[in-house]
Amino acid sequence: GANDIYLGRPRAESVQALEGLVRWSAGEGFAPFVVAAPPLAEADLEARSAALKDALAQICRDRGAPFLDLPEAVDDWSVWRAEAQAGDGVHPNAQGYAKVASVFAAWPPWRDWLEGPRWQMV
């Protein structure tokens, strides 16, 4: 995700890693899901992130794994960006993560997983 982009990892490596992880987890009986990286402050990094997001979303479509397009799902990234810029340029503090957590917590695949039969009391 964001660290792959920030560190300059080739897109093919990130794609291959996700393919392997989704394939392995499904084979082990796990229900994988993928969340796209948040937006990055620098335009060139953001362009690479968008291209990676598209490739990762395609893997999820092909494998039937839910994919949360986080950059589209969060309506306001201003706190995230301000906190990230005040820190290491990539990672925010608590308020930035809280905004993302609220979107993730309401995401139907996550809700379905939490409320699924494996977590019901017997």
PDB file of N, CA and C in Angstrom, residues 66-114:
ATOM      1  N   PRO A  66     -13.450  -8.865  -1.175  1.00  0.00           N
ATOM      2  CA  PRO A  66     -13.921  -7.482  -1.058  1.00  0.00           C
ATOM      3  C   PRO A  66     -12.751  -6.499  -1.074  1.00  0.00           C
ATOM      4  N   PHE A  67     -12.976  -5.359  -1.705  1.00  0.00           N
ATOM      5  CA  PHE A  67     -11.956  -4.311  -1.830  1.00  0.00           C
ATOM      6  C   PHE A  67     -12.579  -2.983  -1.433  1.00  0.00           C
ATOM      7  N   LEU A  68     -11.999  -2.332  -0.439  1.00  0.00           N
ATOM      8  CA  LEU A  68     -12.467  -1.018  -0.009  1.00  0.00           C
ATOM      9  C   LEU A  68     -11.598   0.047  -0.671  1.00  0.00           C
ATOM     10  N   ASP A  69     -12.208   0.831  -1.529  1.00  0.00           N
ATOM     11  CA  ASP A  69     -11.520   1.939  -2.192  1.00  0.00           C
ATOM     12  C   ASP A  69     -11.496   3.107  -1.207  1.00  0.00           C
ATOM     13  N   LEU A  70     -10.546   3.057  -0.305  1.00  0.00           N
ATOM     14  CA  LEU A  70     -10.486   4.028   0.772  1.00  0.00           C
ATOM     15  C   LEU A  70     -10.398   5.472   0.295  1.00  0.00           C
ATOM     16  N   PRO A  71      -9.578   5.791  -0.728  1.00  0.00           N
ATOM     17  CA  PRO A  71      -9.538   7.185  -1.182  1.00  0.00           C
ATOM     18  C   PRO A  71     -10.900   7.715  -1.620  1.00  0.00           C
ATOM     19  N   GLU A  72     -11.742   6.849  -2.148  1.00  0.00           N
ATOM     20  CA  GLU A  72     -13.088   7.265  -2.562  1.00  0.00           C
ATOM     21  C   GLU A  72     -14.077   7.250  -1.397  1.00  0.00           C
ATOM     22  N   ALA A  73     -13.869   6.378  -0.442  1.00  0.00           N
ATOM     23  CA  ALA A  73     -14.834   6.192   0.634  1.00  0.00           C
ATOM     24  C   ALA A  73     -14.780   7.283   1.706  1.00  0.00           C
ATOM     25  N   VAL A  74     -13.606   7.843   1.932  1.00  0.00           N
ATOM     26  CA  VAL A  74     -13.462   8.902   2.937  1.00  0.00           C
ATOM     27  C   VAL A  74     -13.773  10.231   2.270  1.00  0.00           C
ATOM     28  N   ASP A  75     -14.672  10.997   2.875  1.00  0.00           N
ATOM     29  CA  ASP A  75     -15.124  12.238   2.239  1.00  0.00           C
ATOM     30  C   ASP A  75     -14.201  13.431   2.464  1.00  0.00           C
ATOM     31  N   ASP A  76     -13.328  13.389   3.464  1.00  0.00           N
ATOM     32  CA  ASP A  76     -12.468  14.534   3.756  1.00  0.00           C
ATOM     33  C   ASP A  76     -11.130  14.042   4.300  1.00  0.00           C
ATOM     34  N   TRP A  77     -10.087  14.277   3.547  1.00  0.00           N
ATOM     35  CA  TRP A  77      -8.749  13.830   3.920  1.00  0.00           C
ATOM     36  C   TRP A  77      -7.919  14.942   4.554  1.00  0.00           C
ATOM     37  N   SER A  78      -8.506  16.090   4.860  1.00  0.00           N
ATOM     38  CA  SER A  78      -7.711  17.228   5.323  1.00  0.00           C
ATOM     39  C   SER A  78      -6.992  16.939   6.649  1.00  0.00           C
ATOM     40  N   VAL A  79      -7.664  16.299   7.601  1.00  0.00           N
ATOM     41  CA  VAL A  79      -7.018  15.996   8.879  1.00  0.00           C
ATOM     42  C   VAL A  79      -5.897  14.984   8.668  1.00  0.00           C
ATOM     43  N   TRP A  80      -6.165  13.957   7.891  1.00  0.00           N
ATOM     44  CA  TRP A  80      -5.145  12.944   7.596  1.00  0.00           C
ATOM     45  C   TRP A  80      -3.904  13.613   7.007  1.00  0.00           C
ATOM     46  N   ARG A  81      -4.110  14.443   5.993  1.00  0.00           N
ATOM     47  CA  ARG A  81      -2.971  15.086   5.321  1.00  0.00           C
ATOM     48  C   ARG A  81      -2.210  16.011   6.262  1.00  0.00           C
ATOM     49  N   ALA A  82      -2.915  16.793   7.050  1.00  0.00           N
ATOM     50  CA  ALA A  82      -2.249  17.711   7.980  1.00  0.00           C
ATOM     51  C   ALA A  82      -1.426  16.945   9.019  1.00  0.00           C
ATOM     52  N   GLU A  83      -2.004  15.894   9.564  1.00  0.00           N
ATOM     53  CA  GLU A  83      -1.268  15.109  10.557  1.00  0.00           C
ATOM     54  C   GLU A  83      -0.078  14.394   9.928  1.00  0.00           C
ATOM     55  N   ALA A  84      -0.254  13.860   8.732  1.00  0.00           N
ATOM     56  CA  ALA A  84       0.856  13.180   8.062  1.00  0.00           C
ATOM     57  C   ALA A  84       2.002  14.151   7.762  1.00  0.00           C
ATOM     58  N   GLN A  85       1.666  15.323   7.271  1.00  0.00           N
ATOM     59  CA  GLN A  85       2.699  16.310   6.962  1.00  0.00           C
ATOM     60  C   GLN A  85       3.426  16.780   8.215  1.00  0.00           C
ATOM     61  N   ALA A  86       2.737  16.800   9.337  1.00  0.00           N
ATOM     62  CA  ALA A  86       3.371  17.196  10.589  1.00  0.00           C
ATOM     63  C   ALA A  86       4.289  16.096  11.128  1.00  0.00           C
ATOM     64  N   GLY A  87       4.116  14.886  10.616  1.00  0.00           N
ATOM     65  CA  GLY A  87       4.924  13.750  11.078  1.00  0.00           C
ATOM     66  C   GLY A  87       5.912  13.302  10.024  1.00  0.00           C
ATOM     67  N   ASP A  88       5.764  12.052   9.588  1.00  0.00           N
ATOM     68  CA  ASP A  88       6.723  11.478   8.639  1.00  0.00           C
ATOM     69  C   ASP A  88       6.343  11.693   7.183  1.00  0.00           C
ATOM     70  N   GLY A  89       5.249  12.385   6.919  1.00  0.00           N
ATOM     71  CA  GLY A  89       4.815  12.645   5.549  1.00  0.00           C
ATOM     72  C   GLY A  89       3.850  11.606   5.006  1.00  0.00           C
ATOM     73  N   VAL A  90       3.662  10.510   5.723  1.00  0.00           N
ATOM     74  CA  VAL A  90       2.806   9.419   5.252  1.00  0.00           C
ATOM     75  C   VAL A  90       1.740   9.055   6.277  1.00  0.00           C
ATOM     76  N   HIS A  91       2.123   8.919   7.519  1.00  0.00           N
ATOM     77  CA  HIS A  91       1.230   8.408   8.558  1.00  0.00           C
ATOM     78  C   HIS A  91       0.708   9.538   9.443  1.00  0.00           C
ATOM     79  N   PRO A  92      -0.613   9.568   9.688  1.00  0.00           N
ATOM     80  CA  PRO A  92      -1.186  10.604  10.544  1.00  0.00           C
ATOM     81  C   PRO A  92      -1.126  10.198  12.022  1.00  0.00           C
ATOM     82  N   ASN A  93      -1.759  11.002  12.837  1.00  0.00           N
ATOM     83  CA  ASN A  93      -1.942  10.676  14.249  1.00  0.00           C
ATOM     84  C   ASN A  93      -3.360  10.139  14.451  1.00  0.00           C
ATOM     85  N   ALA A  94      -3.840  10.196  15.664  1.00  0.00           N
ATOM     86  CA  ALA A  94      -5.097   9.548  16.038  1.00  0.00           C
ATOM     87  C   ALA A  94      -6.310  10.051  15.259  1.00  0.00           C
ATOM     88  N   GLN A  95      -6.448  11.351  15.053  1.00  0.00           N
ATOM     89  CA  GLN A  95      -7.642  11.857  14.382  1.00  0.00           C
ATOM     90  C   GLN A  95      -7.716  11.384  12.934  1.00  0.00           C
ATOM     91  N   GLY A  96      -6.590  11.340  12.250  1.00  0.00           N
ATOM     92  CA  GLY A  96      -6.585  10.850  10.875  1.00  0.00           C
ATOM     93  C   GLY A  96      -7.003   9.392  10.799  1.00  0.00           C
ATOM     94  N   TYR A  97      -6.444   8.575  11.682  1.00  0.00           N
ATOM     95  CA  TYR A  97      -6.818   7.165  11.710  1.00  0.00           C
ATOM     96  C   TYR A  97      -8.269   6.971  12.152  1.00  0.00           C
ATOM     97  N   ALA A  98      -8.757   7.833  13.043  1.00  0.00           N
ATOM     98  CA  ALA A  98     -10.148   7.714  13.497  1.00  0.00           C
ATOM     99  C   ALA A  98     -11.116   7.912  12.343  1.00  0.00           C
ATOM    100  N   LYS A  99     -10.827   8.839  11.455  1.00  0.00           N
ATOM    101  CA  LYS A  99     -11.695   9.079  10.293  1.00  0.00           C
ATOM    102  C   LYS A  99     -11.750   7.824   9.413  1.00  0.00           C
ATOM    103  N   VAL A 100     -10.603   7.238   9.156  1.00  0.00           N
ATOM    104  CA  VAL A 100     -10.542   6.018   8.351  1.00  0.00           C
ATOM    105  C   VAL A 100     -11.236   4.871   9.072  1.00  0.00           C
ATOM    106  N   ALA A 101     -11.024   4.765  10.362  1.00  0.00           N
ATOM    107  CA  ALA A 101     -11.646   3.683  11.133  1.00  0.00           C
ATOM    108  C   ALA A 101     -13.164   3.764  11.087  1.00  0.00           C
ATOM    109  N   SER A 102     -13.716   4.966  11.108  1.00  0.00           N
ATOM    110  CA  SER A 102     -15.170   5.091  11.066  1.00  0.00           C
ATOM    111  C   SER A 102     -15.728   4.631   9.722  1.00  0.00           C
ATOM    112  N   VAL A 103     -15.017   4.911   8.649  1.00  0.00           N
ATOM    113  CA  VAL A 103     -15.439   4.447   7.319  1.00  0.00           C
ATOM    114  C   VAL A 103     -15.312   2.926   7.237  1.00  0.00           C
ATOM    115  N   PHE A 104     -14.194   2.413   7.714  1.00  0.00           N
ATOM    116  CA  PHE A 104     -13.973   0.973   7.676  1.00  0.00           C
ATOM    117  C   PHE A 104     -15.005   0.239   8.526  1.00  0.00           C
ATOM    118  N   ALA A 105     -15.300   0.779   9.701  1.00  0.00           N
ATOM    119  CA  ALA A 105     -16.246   0.121  10.608  1.00  0.00           C
ATOM    120  C   ALA A 105     -17.641   0.009  10.005  1.00  0.00           C
ATOM    121  N   ALA A 106     -17.998   0.911   9.118  1.00  0.00           N
ATOM    122  CA  ALA A 106     -19.317   0.889   8.482  1.00  0.00           C
ATOM    123  C   ALA A 106     -19.331   0.114   7.173  1.00  0.00           C
ATOM    124  N   TRP A 107     -18.178  -0.347   6.702  1.00  0.00           N
ATOM    125  CA  TRP A 107     -18.063  -1.045   5.419  1.00  0.00           C
ATOM    126  C   TRP A 107     -18.788  -2.380   5.499  1.00  0.00           C
ATOM    127  N   PRO A 108     -19.762  -2.642   4.610  1.00  0.00           N
ATOM    128  CA  PRO A 108     -20.564  -3.873   4.698  1.00  0.00           C
ATOM    129  C   PRO A 108     -19.758  -5.178   4.766  1.00  0.00           C
ATOM    130  N   PRO A 109     -18.697  -5.406   3.984  1.00  0.00           N
ATOM    131  CA  PRO A 109     -17.970  -6.671   4.145  1.00  0.00           C
ATOM    132  C   PRO A 109     -17.367  -6.852   5.544  1.00  0.00           C
ATOM    133  N   TRP A 110     -16.908  -5.756   6.147  1.00  0.00           N
ATOM    134  CA  TRP A 110     -16.378  -5.839   7.505  1.00  0.00           C
ATOM    135  C   TRP A 110     -17.499  -6.147   8.495  1.00  0.00           C
ATOM    136  N   ARG A 111     -18.626  -5.444   8.351  1.00  0.00           N
ATOM    137  CA  ARG A 111     -19.770  -5.678   9.228  1.00  0.00           C
ATOM    138  C   ARG A 111     -20.247  -7.127   9.096  1.00  0.00           C
ATOM    139  N   ASP A 112     -20.332  -7.624   7.866  1.00  0.00           N
ATOM    140  CA  ASP A 112     -20.765  -9.008   7.644  1.00  0.00           C
ATOM    141  C   ASP A 112     -19.820  -9.986   8.325  1.00  0.00           C
ATOM    142  N   TRP A 113     -18.519  -9.734   8.235  1.00  0.00           N
ATOM    143  CA  TRP A 113     -17.538 -10.622   8.841  1.00  0.00           C
ATOM    144  C   TRP A 113     -17.675 -10.605  10.357  1.00  0.00           C
ATOM    145  N   LEU A 114     -17.807  -9.406  10.919  1.00  0.00           N
ATOM    146  CA  LEU A 114     -17.954  -9.297  12.371  1.00  0.00           C
ATOM    147  C   LEU A 114     -19.216  -9.971  12.882  1.00  0.00           C
TER     148      LEU A 114
END
